[in-house]
């Protein structure tokens, strides 16, 4: 047999086998169960705050059931814009998620005229995590005021001298600050920090007079006399804190509330979203997380992505009405916000 003819025969025999092998390998790769490597959760605030604690607790529990490590990466700053932009621009493969509160997709679109991400087009909800029936406004123990009425009286007596820590422009504390000061007609100074942890440390050290906090973070400090509980958010007093009045009792609450959700970049495969939702709900229902939530005065929000998307839409509508009442107009994004560039 001539060499050229032999080559043709061998090629005709082995090319289909090679093609079949390649197709088989491709199908096998495509059928590899998710996840095949570690998963990253971006927390859009500093370490030590409730967002960070939620991410780490969920990461640990989901690691156990997924069989892969779930790591938390803190990307604070610019009113959660830095962390959420990093999440939006990540590959849509389920290996980068983001955990954030309602500031990112509810408040920021109402507060900033231009965002570095599309709040409606750049994310897909995995599911709700928790909500807080009550948060709390705390004061330095050196402040000569023990409740909201006394704080407002002090602010009227000394306009522009009391300081109120926020988590940056557009954060829930900043919105409560604007609501309270405008409703009461008083002047204070808003001091931005990169998240709940740094702002709470500021009131503990006396760097600021007032701060907004979760009850979970404030409870032990209040019991130790390191902060004063001025008022809880919402229309009812918080369970376990009967002596602390609610803002609703003096018509001073905007009824916004706080809730957290887990998201993935848009176009993440539906099967991956469904798997992550299953594992998220499993983690939320675990005894370990239920104990954490109870200690932190939190309510879990297990459900489907569609149910959480409906909650998000309702919160957006409520917040739009509240912002209109307050008179908040969209402004430029913070100077440290990422530039608005398309996702890869």
Tab-separated table of C-alpha atoms in Angstrom:
chain	number	residue	atom	x	y	z
A	1	UNK	CA	0.000	0.000	0.000
A	2	UNK	CA	1.371	3.345	-0.959
A	3	UNK	CA	2.294	5.692	1.922
A	4	UNK	CA	-0.230	8.323	0.747
A	5	UNK	CA	-3.013	5.740	0.632
A	6	UNK	CA	-2.057	4.488	4.112
A	7	UNK	CA	-2.285	8.015	5.474
A	8	UNK	CA	-5.762	8.395	3.999
A	9	UNK	CA	-6.912	5.116	5.536
A	10	UNK	CA	-5.512	5.979	8.950
A	11	UNK	CA	-7.036	9.450	8.760
A	12	UNK	CA	-10.412	8.027	7.806
A	13	UNK	CA	-10.254	5.597	10.711
A	14	UNK	CA	-8.950	7.814	13.484
A	15	UNK	CA	-10.476	11.228	12.705
A	16	UNK	CA	-13.995	10.077	13.661
A	17	UNK	CA	-12.603	8.495	16.807
A	18	UNK	CA	-10.773	11.696	17.717
A	19	UNK	CA	-13.864	13.763	17.029
A	20	UNK	CA	-15.986	11.405	19.115
A	21	UNK	CA	-13.455	11.585	21.914
A	22	UNK	CA	-13.448	15.368	21.849
A	23	UNK	CA	-17.235	15.469	21.815
A	24	UNK	CA	-17.357	13.050	24.718
A	25	UNK	CA	-14.894	15.143	26.710
A	26	UNK	CA	-16.882	18.316	25.947
A	27	UNK	CA	-20.143	16.711	27.026
A	28	UNK	CA	-18.479	15.431	30.186
A	29	UNK	CA	-17.122	18.874	30.967
A	30	UNK	CA	-20.536	20.415	30.383
A	31	UNK	CA	-22.182	17.846	32.631
A	32	UNK	CA	-19.736	18.342	35.500
A	33	UNK	CA	-21.846	18.980	38.598
A	34	UNK	CA	-21.853	22.500	39.985
A	35	UNK	CA	-19.799	23.549	41.848
A	36	UNK	CA	-16.474	22.224	40.615
A	37	UNK	CA	-14.390	24.821	42.482
A	38	UNK	CA	-14.607	27.343	45.311
A	39	UNK	CA	-17.273	30.073	45.333
A	40	UNK	CA	-16.721	33.697	46.262
A	41	UNK	CA	-19.305	35.844	48.078
A	42	UNK	CA	-18.621	39.566	47.809
A	43	UNK	CA	-19.772	41.438	50.915
A	44	UNK	CA	-20.246	45.078	49.999
A	45	UNK	CA	-19.300	46.386	53.464
A	46	UNK	CA	-16.381	46.264	55.884
A	47	UNK	CA	-15.618	43.294	58.170
A	48	UNK	CA	-17.464	43.282	61.478
A	49	UNK	CA	-20.861	44.512	60.319
A	50	UNK	CA	-23.998	42.438	59.919
A	51	UNK	CA	-23.565	42.002	56.161
A	52	UNK	CA	-20.131	40.512	56.808
A	53	UNK	CA	-21.416	38.240	59.587
A	54	UNK	CA	-24.268	37.008	57.402
A	55	UNK	CA	-21.935	36.258	54.513
A	56	UNK	CA	-19.516	34.326	56.712
A	57	UNK	CA	-22.213	32.285	58.435
A	58	UNK	CA	-23.892	31.415	55.143
A	59	UNK	CA	-20.535	30.723	53.508
A	60	UNK	CA	-19.602	28.221	56.184
A	61	UNK	CA	-22.943	26.413	56.031
A	62	UNK	CA	-23.138	26.374	52.243
A	63	UNK	CA	-19.550	25.107	52.041
A	64	UNK	CA	-20.589	22.040	54.011
A	65	UNK	CA	-23.526	21.173	51.744
A	66	UNK	CA	-21.931	22.161	48.418
A	67	UNK	CA	-18.704	20.300	49.079
A	68	UNK	CA	-16.634	23.296	47.979
A	69	UNK	CA	-15.175	26.172	49.932
A	70	UNK	CA	-17.227	29.383	49.987
A	71	UNK	CA	-14.997	32.366	50.731
A	72	UNK	CA	-16.029	35.902	51.648
A	73	UNK	CA	-14.378	38.927	50.081
A	74	UNK	CA	-15.093	42.342	51.629
A	75	UNK	CA	-15.337	45.159	49.073
A	76	UNK	CA	-16.598	48.179	51.055
A	77	UNK	CA	-17.007	51.779	50.018
A	78	UNK	CA	-19.055	54.210	47.928
A	79	UNK	CA	-22.365	53.159	49.443
A	80	UNK	CA	-21.916	49.491	48.356
A	81	UNK	CA	-21.187	50.574	44.757
A	82	UNK	CA	-17.659	49.138	44.793
A	83	UNK	CA	-18.676	45.650	45.872
A	84	UNK	CA	-21.782	45.447	43.713
A	85	UNK	CA	-19.926	46.653	40.628
A	86	UNK	CA	-17.302	43.951	41.137
A	87	UNK	CA	-20.105	41.391	41.351
A	88	UNK	CA	-21.886	42.698	38.250
A	89	UNK	CA	-18.685	42.507	36.193
A	90	UNK	CA	-17.755	38.993	37.318
A	91	UNK	CA	-18.269	35.981	35.026
A	92	UNK	CA	-21.869	34.745	35.120
A	93	UNK	CA	-20.981	31.194	36.088
A	94	UNK	CA	-22.185	30.970	39.699
A	95	UNK	CA	-18.710	31.197	41.213
A	96	UNK	CA	-19.040	34.865	42.198
A	97	UNK	CA	-22.045	35.940	44.263
A	98	UNK	CA	-22.811	39.066	46.266
A	99	UNK	CA	-24.623	39.542	49.543
A	100	UNK	CA	-25.974	42.982	50.287
A	101	UNK	CA	-28.838	44.818	51.928
A	102	UNK	CA	-31.554	46.827	50.210
A	103	UNK	CA	-29.322	49.860	49.787
A	104	UNK	CA	-27.685	48.467	46.655
A	105	UNK	CA	-30.716	47.766	44.464
A	106	UNK	CA	-33.463	49.754	46.222
A	107	UNK	CA	-31.930	52.985	47.521
A	108	UNK	CA	-28.963	53.597	45.228
A	109	UNK	CA	-31.062	53.836	42.029
A	110	UNK	CA	-33.132	56.548	43.740
A	111	UNK	CA	-30.157	58.377	45.208
A	112	UNK	CA	-27.680	58.511	42.350
A	113	UNK	CA	-28.329	59.839	38.862
A	114	UNK	CA	-25.815	57.424	37.325
A	115	UNK	CA	-24.671	54.059	38.643
A	116	UNK	CA	-21.713	51.905	37.578
A	117	UNK	CA	-24.099	48.942	37.363
A	118	UNK	CA	-27.625	48.382	36.084
A	119	UNK	CA	-29.761	47.547	39.155
A	120	UNK	CA	-32.379	45.803	36.999
A	121	UNK	CA	-30.205	44.199	34.363
A	122	UNK	CA	-26.903	43.221	35.976
A	123	UNK	CA	-28.082	40.836	38.706
A	124	UNK	CA	-30.282	37.817	39.229
A	125	UNK	CA	-31.612	37.089	42.735
A	126	UNK	CA	-30.641	33.796	44.336
A	127	UNK	CA	-32.997	34.436	47.258
A	128	UNK	CA	-33.745	36.444	50.359
A	129	UNK	CA	-31.571	35.970	53.432
A	130	UNK	CA	-32.901	37.868	56.460
A	131	UNK	CA	-34.812	40.991	57.441
A	132	UNK	CA	-34.588	43.047	60.619
A	133	UNK	CA	-37.937	43.932	62.236
A	134	UNK	CA	-36.062	46.597	64.202
A	135	UNK	CA	-32.735	48.371	64.039
A	136	UNK	CA	-31.651	50.924	66.621
A	137	UNK	CA	-30.182	54.390	66.961
A	138	UNK	CA	-27.474	54.440	69.604
A	139	UNK	CA	-25.625	57.253	71.328
A	140	UNK	CA	-22.302	57.682	73.033
A	141	UNK	CA	-22.728	57.345	76.814
A	142	UNK	CA	-21.277	60.838	77.196
A	143	UNK	CA	-24.140	62.416	75.231
A	144	UNK	CA	-26.529	64.114	77.688
A	145	UNK	CA	-29.636	62.536	76.137
A	146	UNK	CA	-31.368	59.215	76.778
A	147	UNK	CA	-34.154	59.113	74.192
A	148	UNK	CA	-35.147	60.638	70.868
A	149	UNK	CA	-36.999	63.595	72.388
A	150	UNK	CA	-33.919	64.553	74.407
A	151	UNK	CA	-31.640	64.136	71.374
A	152	UNK	CA	-33.858	66.422	69.292
A	153	UNK	CA	-34.040	68.979	72.100
A	154	UNK	CA	-30.241	68.990	72.275
A	155	UNK	CA	-30.003	69.362	68.497
A	156	UNK	CA	-32.345	72.361	68.594
A	157	UNK	CA	-30.363	73.947	71.406
A	158	UNK	CA	-27.041	73.404	69.598
A	159	UNK	CA	-27.722	73.380	65.833
A	160	UNK	CA	-25.111	71.663	63.689
A	161	UNK	CA	-23.079	70.253	66.581
A	162	UNK	CA	-24.387	66.697	67.036
A	163	UNK	CA	-22.802	64.113	64.734
A	164	UNK	CA	-24.572	61.068	63.262
A	165	UNK	CA	-22.536	58.199	61.758
A	166	UNK	CA	-23.786	56.736	58.482
A	167	UNK	CA	-22.505	53.989	56.191
A	168	UNK	CA	-21.948	56.447	53.368
A	169	UNK	CA	-24.238	58.343	51.002
A	170	UNK	CA	-27.410	56.451	50.206
A	171	UNK	CA	-27.071	53.999	53.074
A	172	UNK	CA	-30.029	53.229	55.313
A	173	UNK	CA	-28.506	55.203	58.225
A	174	UNK	CA	-28.089	58.199	55.893
A	175	UNK	CA	-31.748	57.950	54.897
A	176	UNK	CA	-32.870	57.712	58.530
A	177	UNK	CA	-30.652	60.680	59.352
A	178	UNK	CA	-32.294	62.718	56.575
A	179	UNK	CA	-35.789	61.625	57.590
A	180	UNK	CA	-35.380	62.400	61.292
A	181	UNK	CA	-33.664	65.743	60.848
A	182	UNK	CA	-36.120	66.958	58.220
A	183	UNK	CA	-39.205	65.747	60.061
A	184	UNK	CA	-38.001	67.360	63.298
A	185	UNK	CA	-36.533	70.452	61.637
A	186	UNK	CA	-33.122	70.087	63.286
A	187	UNK	CA	-29.550	70.263	62.026
A	188	UNK	CA	-26.923	67.608	62.695
A	189	UNK	CA	-23.738	66.518	60.951
A	190	UNK	CA	-23.743	63.277	58.941
A	191	UNK	CA	-20.363	61.524	59.121
A	192	UNK	CA	-19.875	58.715	56.543
A	193	UNK	CA	-18.038	55.477	57.370
A	194	UNK	CA	-17.413	52.352	55.284
A	195	UNK	CA	-20.031	50.147	56.855
A	196	UNK	CA	-21.695	49.199	60.117
A	197	UNK	CA	-18.529	48.034	61.850
A	198	UNK	CA	-16.513	51.265	61.492
A	199	UNK	CA	-19.519	53.478	62.264
A	200	UNK	CA	-20.290	51.541	65.437
A	201	UNK	CA	-16.660	51.759	66.545
A	202	UNK	CA	-16.898	55.516	66.020
A	203	UNK	CA	-19.776	55.889	68.472
A	204	UNK	CA	-18.090	53.500	70.942
A	205	UNK	CA	-14.963	55.657	70.944
A	206	UNK	CA	-16.907	58.899	71.189
A	207	UNK	CA	-15.755	60.024	67.757
A	208	UNK	CA	-19.418	60.660	66.900
A	209	UNK	CA	-22.473	61.241	69.065
A	210	UNK	CA	-24.994	58.979	67.327
A	211	UNK	CA	-25.026	55.947	65.047
A	212	UNK	CA	-27.430	53.530	63.388
A	213	UNK	CA	-26.929	49.885	64.271
A	214	UNK	CA	-28.464	46.448	64.248
A	215	UNK	CA	-29.757	45.264	67.610
A	216	UNK	CA	-27.422	42.287	67.346
A	217	UNK	CA	-24.349	44.517	67.368
A	218	UNK	CA	-25.698	47.063	69.858
A	219	UNK	CA	-27.104	44.705	72.494
A	220	UNK	CA	-23.926	43.670	74.326
A	221	UNK	CA	-22.456	47.169	74.138
A	222	UNK	CA	-25.643	48.638	75.625
A	223	UNK	CA	-25.692	46.058	78.413
A	224	UNK	CA	-22.077	46.976	79.213
A	225	UNK	CA	-22.953	50.680	79.324
A	226	UNK	CA	-20.812	51.494	76.287
A	227	UNK	CA	-23.716	52.944	74.274
A	228	UNK	CA	-27.220	54.197	74.964
A	229	UNK	CA	-30.242	52.880	73.071
A	230	UNK	CA	-32.071	55.981	71.851
A	231	UNK	CA	-34.877	54.512	69.732
A	232	UNK	CA	-35.609	51.411	67.662
A	233	UNK	CA	-36.808	51.661	64.091
A	234	UNK	CA	-40.265	50.567	63.041
A	235	UNK	CA	-43.671	51.178	64.544
A	236	UNK	CA	-43.405	48.735	67.441
A	237	UNK	CA	-40.902	48.259	70.226
A	238	UNK	CA	-38.403	45.463	69.755
A	239	UNK	CA	-38.805	42.161	71.563
A	240	UNK	CA	-36.419	42.124	74.489
A	241	UNK	CA	-36.135	45.929	74.583
A	242	UNK	CA	-39.458	47.072	76.079
A	243	UNK	CA	-38.027	50.259	77.591
A	244	UNK	CA	-36.702	51.588	74.267
A	245	UNK	CA	-39.353	53.525	72.352
A	246	UNK	CA	-39.843	53.048	68.621
A	247	UNK	CA	-39.495	55.832	66.083
A	248	UNK	CA	-43.051	55.092	64.986
A	249	UNK	CA	-44.370	56.171	68.379
A	250	UNK	CA	-43.348	59.731	67.532
A	251	UNK	CA	-44.186	59.470	63.813
A	252	UNK	CA	-40.469	59.502	63.032
A	253	UNK	CA	-40.064	56.257	61.067
A	254	UNK	CA	-40.026	56.119	57.245
A	255	UNK	CA	-41.076	52.436	57.288
A	256	UNK	CA	-38.256	51.239	55.077
A	257	UNK	CA	-36.789	48.361	57.051
A	258	UNK	CA	-33.681	46.395	56.198
A	259	UNK	CA	-33.372	43.105	54.365
A	260	UNK	CA	-30.510	41.195	52.782
A	261	UNK	CA	-30.384	39.106	49.656
A	262	UNK	CA	-27.952	36.883	47.798
A	263	UNK	CA	-27.397	37.690	44.115
A	264	UNK	CA	-25.422	36.457	41.122
A	265	UNK	CA	-24.380	38.283	37.949
A	266	UNK	CA	-27.054	38.383	35.250
A	267	UNK	CA	-27.128	35.486	32.780
A	268	UNK	CA	-25.976	32.985	35.389
A	269	UNK	CA	-27.450	29.657	34.189
A	270	UNK	CA	-30.905	28.927	35.584
A	271	UNK	CA	-29.821	25.502	36.816
A	272	UNK	CA	-26.987	27.082	38.814
A	273	UNK	CA	-29.336	29.684	40.302
A	274	UNK	CA	-31.758	26.907	41.284
A	275	UNK	CA	-28.980	24.879	42.938
A	276	UNK	CA	-27.709	27.900	44.860
A	277	UNK	CA	-31.249	28.761	45.958
A	278	UNK	CA	-31.728	25.233	47.274
A	279	UNK	CA	-28.475	25.387	49.233
A	280	UNK	CA	-29.253	28.890	50.524
A	281	UNK	CA	-32.648	27.781	51.842
A	282	UNK	CA	-31.064	24.713	53.385
A	283	UNK	CA	-28.540	26.918	55.198
A	284	UNK	CA	-31.267	29.323	56.388
A	285	UNK	CA	-33.290	26.427	57.806
A	286	UNK	CA	-30.340	24.886	59.655
A	287	UNK	CA	-30.308	24.889	63.446
A	288	UNK	CA	-27.014	26.787	63.429
A	289	UNK	CA	-28.354	29.656	61.317
A	290	UNK	CA	-31.690	29.768	63.124
A	291	UNK	CA	-29.786	30.180	66.390
A	292	UNK	CA	-27.649	32.951	64.856
A	293	UNK	CA	-30.763	34.716	63.539
A	294	UNK	CA	-32.566	34.494	66.869
A	295	UNK	CA	-29.595	35.920	68.741
A	296	UNK	CA	-29.361	38.708	66.175
A	297	UNK	CA	-33.094	39.588	66.255
A	298	UNK	CA	-33.386	38.601	62.590
A	299	UNK	CA	-36.151	36.928	60.580
A	300	UNK	CA	-35.109	34.527	57.826
A	301	UNK	CA	-36.490	34.978	54.302
A	302	UNK	CA	-36.335	31.517	52.752
A	303	UNK	CA	-38.150	31.235	49.433
A	304	UNK	CA	-37.752	31.152	45.676
A	305	UNK	CA	-35.847	33.688	43.555
A	306	UNK	CA	-39.194	34.831	42.151
A	307	UNK	CA	-40.609	35.498	45.618
A	308	UNK	CA	-37.566	37.536	46.574
A	309	UNK	CA	-37.750	39.470	43.296
A	310	UNK	CA	-41.329	40.438	44.215
A	311	UNK	CA	-40.182	41.609	47.661
A	312	UNK	CA	-37.489	43.682	45.989
A	313	UNK	CA	-39.975	45.304	43.590
A	314	UNK	CA	-42.345	46.189	46.429
A	315	UNK	CA	-39.504	47.739	48.441
A	316	UNK	CA	-38.470	49.816	45.431
A	317	UNK	CA	-41.978	51.241	45.082
A	318	UNK	CA	-42.294	52.015	48.823
A	319	UNK	CA	-38.870	53.649	48.925
A	320	UNK	CA	-39.634	55.824	45.901
A	321	UNK	CA	-42.667	57.262	47.715
A	322	UNK	CA	-40.673	57.812	50.919
A	323	UNK	CA	-37.854	59.564	49.080
A	324	UNK	CA	-40.360	61.839	47.417
A	325	UNK	CA	-41.791	62.725	50.833
A	326	UNK	CA	-38.333	63.444	52.232
A	327	UNK	CA	-37.446	65.474	49.153
A	328	UNK	CA	-34.299	63.529	48.292
A	329	UNK	CA	-33.162	64.168	44.719
A	330	UNK	CA	-30.657	62.045	42.790
A	331	UNK	CA	-27.081	63.311	42.891
A	332	UNK	CA	-23.736	62.212	41.500
A	333	UNK	CA	-22.346	58.957	42.834
A	334	UNK	CA	-19.629	59.193	45.529
A	335	UNK	CA	-16.177	60.148	44.277
A	336	UNK	CA	-14.760	56.715	45.134
A	337	UNK	CA	-17.397	54.892	43.079
A	338	UNK	CA	-16.198	52.810	40.101
A	339	UNK	CA	-16.617	54.227	36.611
A	340	UNK	CA	-19.679	53.139	34.674
A	341	UNK	CA	-18.260	50.692	32.134
A	342	UNK	CA	-19.968	47.788	30.363
A	343	UNK	CA	-19.687	44.279	31.717
A	344	UNK	CA	-17.287	42.019	29.814
